[in-house]
PDB file of C-alpha atoms in Angstrom:
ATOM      1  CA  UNK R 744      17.711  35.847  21.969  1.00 73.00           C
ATOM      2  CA  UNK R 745      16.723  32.797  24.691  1.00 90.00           C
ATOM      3  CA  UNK R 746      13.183  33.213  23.043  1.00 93.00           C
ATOM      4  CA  UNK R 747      14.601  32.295  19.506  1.00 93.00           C
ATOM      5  CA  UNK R 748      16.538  29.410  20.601  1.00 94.00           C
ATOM      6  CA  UNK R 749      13.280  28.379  22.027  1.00 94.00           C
ATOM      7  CA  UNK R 750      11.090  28.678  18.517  1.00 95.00           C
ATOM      8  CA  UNK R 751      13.731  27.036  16.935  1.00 96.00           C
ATOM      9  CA  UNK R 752      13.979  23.966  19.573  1.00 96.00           C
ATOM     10  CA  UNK R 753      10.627  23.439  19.494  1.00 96.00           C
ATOM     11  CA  UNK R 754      10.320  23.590  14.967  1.00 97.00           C
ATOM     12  CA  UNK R 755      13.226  20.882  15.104  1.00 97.00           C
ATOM     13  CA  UNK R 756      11.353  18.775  17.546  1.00 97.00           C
ATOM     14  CA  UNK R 757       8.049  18.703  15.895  1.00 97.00           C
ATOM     15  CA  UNK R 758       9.531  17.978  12.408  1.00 98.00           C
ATOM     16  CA  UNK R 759      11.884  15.262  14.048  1.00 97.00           C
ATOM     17  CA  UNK R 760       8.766  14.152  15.653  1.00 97.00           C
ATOM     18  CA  UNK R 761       6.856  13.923  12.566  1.00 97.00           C
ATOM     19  CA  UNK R 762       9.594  12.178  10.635  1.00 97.00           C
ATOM     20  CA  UNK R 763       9.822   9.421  13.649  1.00 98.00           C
ATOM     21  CA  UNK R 764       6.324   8.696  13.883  1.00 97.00           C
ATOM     22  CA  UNK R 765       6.028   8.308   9.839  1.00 97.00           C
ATOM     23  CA  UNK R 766       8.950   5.714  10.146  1.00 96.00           C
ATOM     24  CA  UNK R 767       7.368   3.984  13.126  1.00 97.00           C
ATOM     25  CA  UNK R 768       3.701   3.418  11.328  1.00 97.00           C
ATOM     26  CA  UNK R 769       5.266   2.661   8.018  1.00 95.00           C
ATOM     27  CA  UNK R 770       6.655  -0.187   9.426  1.00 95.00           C
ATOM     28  CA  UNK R 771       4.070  -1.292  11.726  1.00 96.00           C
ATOM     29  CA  UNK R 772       1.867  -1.320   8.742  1.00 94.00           C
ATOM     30  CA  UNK R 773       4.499  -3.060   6.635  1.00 90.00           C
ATOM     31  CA  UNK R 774       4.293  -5.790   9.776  1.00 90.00           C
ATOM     32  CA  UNK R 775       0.897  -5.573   9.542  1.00 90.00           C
ATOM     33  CA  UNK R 776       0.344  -6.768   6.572  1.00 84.00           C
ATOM     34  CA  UNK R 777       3.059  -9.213   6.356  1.00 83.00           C
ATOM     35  CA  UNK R 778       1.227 -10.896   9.610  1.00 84.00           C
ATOM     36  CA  UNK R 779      -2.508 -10.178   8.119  1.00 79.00           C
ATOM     37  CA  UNK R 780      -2.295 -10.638   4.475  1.00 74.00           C
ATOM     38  CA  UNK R 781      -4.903  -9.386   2.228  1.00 80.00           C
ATOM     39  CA  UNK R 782      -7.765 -11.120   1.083  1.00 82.00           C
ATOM     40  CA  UNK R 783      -6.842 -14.653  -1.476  1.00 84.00           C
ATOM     41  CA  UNK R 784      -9.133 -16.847  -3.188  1.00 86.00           C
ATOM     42  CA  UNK R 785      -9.063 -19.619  -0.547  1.00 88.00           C
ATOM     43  CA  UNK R 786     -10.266 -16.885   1.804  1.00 88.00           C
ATOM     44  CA  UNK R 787     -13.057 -15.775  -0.722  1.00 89.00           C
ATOM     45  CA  UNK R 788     -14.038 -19.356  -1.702  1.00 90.00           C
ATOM     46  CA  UNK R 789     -14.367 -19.611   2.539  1.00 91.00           C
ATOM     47  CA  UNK R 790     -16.642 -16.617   2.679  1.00 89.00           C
ATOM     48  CA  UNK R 791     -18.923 -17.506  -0.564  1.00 89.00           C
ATOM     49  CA  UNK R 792     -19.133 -21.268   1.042  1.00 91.00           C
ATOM     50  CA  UNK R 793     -20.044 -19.568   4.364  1.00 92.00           C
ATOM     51  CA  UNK R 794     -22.782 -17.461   2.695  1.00 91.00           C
ATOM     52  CA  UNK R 795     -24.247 -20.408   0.849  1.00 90.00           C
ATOM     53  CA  UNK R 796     -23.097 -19.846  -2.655  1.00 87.00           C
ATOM     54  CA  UNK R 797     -21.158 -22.560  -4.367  1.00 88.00           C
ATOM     55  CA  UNK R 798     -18.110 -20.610  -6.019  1.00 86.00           C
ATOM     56  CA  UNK R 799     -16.858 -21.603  -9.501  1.00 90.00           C
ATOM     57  CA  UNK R 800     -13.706 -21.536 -10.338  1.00 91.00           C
ATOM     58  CA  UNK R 801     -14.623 -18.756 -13.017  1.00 92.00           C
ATOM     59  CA  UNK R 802     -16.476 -16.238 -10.154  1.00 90.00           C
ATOM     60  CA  UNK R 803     -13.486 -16.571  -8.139  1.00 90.00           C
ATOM     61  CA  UNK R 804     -11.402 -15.309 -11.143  1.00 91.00           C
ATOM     62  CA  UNK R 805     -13.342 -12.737 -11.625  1.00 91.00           C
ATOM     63  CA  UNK R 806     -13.986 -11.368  -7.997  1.00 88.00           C
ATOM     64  CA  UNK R 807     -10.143 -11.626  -7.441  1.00 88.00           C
ATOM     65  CA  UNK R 808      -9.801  -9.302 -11.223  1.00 89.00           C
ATOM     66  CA  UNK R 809     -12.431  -7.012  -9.674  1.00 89.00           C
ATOM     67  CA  UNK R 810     -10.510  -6.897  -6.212  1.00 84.00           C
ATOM     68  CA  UNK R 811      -7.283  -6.347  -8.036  1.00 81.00           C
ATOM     69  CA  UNK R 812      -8.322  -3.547 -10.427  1.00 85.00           C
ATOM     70  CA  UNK R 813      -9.959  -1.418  -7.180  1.00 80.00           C
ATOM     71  CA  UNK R 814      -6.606  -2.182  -5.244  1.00 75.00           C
ATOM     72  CA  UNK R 815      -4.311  -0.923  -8.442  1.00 75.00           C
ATOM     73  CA  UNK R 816      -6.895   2.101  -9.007  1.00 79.00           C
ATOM     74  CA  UNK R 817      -6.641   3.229  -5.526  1.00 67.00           C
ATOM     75  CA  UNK R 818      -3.213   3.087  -5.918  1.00 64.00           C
ATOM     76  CA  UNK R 819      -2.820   4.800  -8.854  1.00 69.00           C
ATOM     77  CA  UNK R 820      -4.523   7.873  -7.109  1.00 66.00           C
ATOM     78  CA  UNK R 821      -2.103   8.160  -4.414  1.00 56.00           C
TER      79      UNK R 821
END
C-alpha cells in the first residue's frame, strides 16, 4: 500500500511541477517582451542606416508588411 501512496505522490508532484514552471516562463516571457519589445521601424531604419543603405519610407513599409506576415504565419501554425 506505502508503495502506491508513493507513485501517486510523486505523479501529483511532477504534474504540479509542470503546471508551475509553465506559469513561471509564461510570464517571464510576457516580461520579456514587455521590457525588450520586438523589432519597429525606428529600429529597422537604425539598422539599414548602420549598414549603409538609405531607407525610404516605402522599404520600411514593406519590410515591416514582410515582418508582420512571417510573425502572423508563425502564429497561425501554433
Amino acid at each position: 500500500m506505502s508503495m502506491i501512496w508513493v507513485i501517486l505522490i510523486a505523479v501529483v508532484a511532477l504534474i504540479a511541477g509542470v503546471a508551475l514552471g509553465f506559469f513561471i516562463a509564461r510570464q517571464y516571457m510576457m516580461k520579456y517582451l514587455k521590457e525588450n519589445p520586438p523589432i519597429n521601424e525606428q529600429m529597422l531604419r537604425m539598422m539599414m542606416m548602420q549598414m549603409g543603405q538609405k531607407p525610404s519610407q516605402k522599404k520600411i513599409n514593406q519590410m515591416m508588411a514582410q515582418m508582420n506576415k512571417v510573425s502572423d504565419t508563425a502564429g497561425k501554425k501554433k
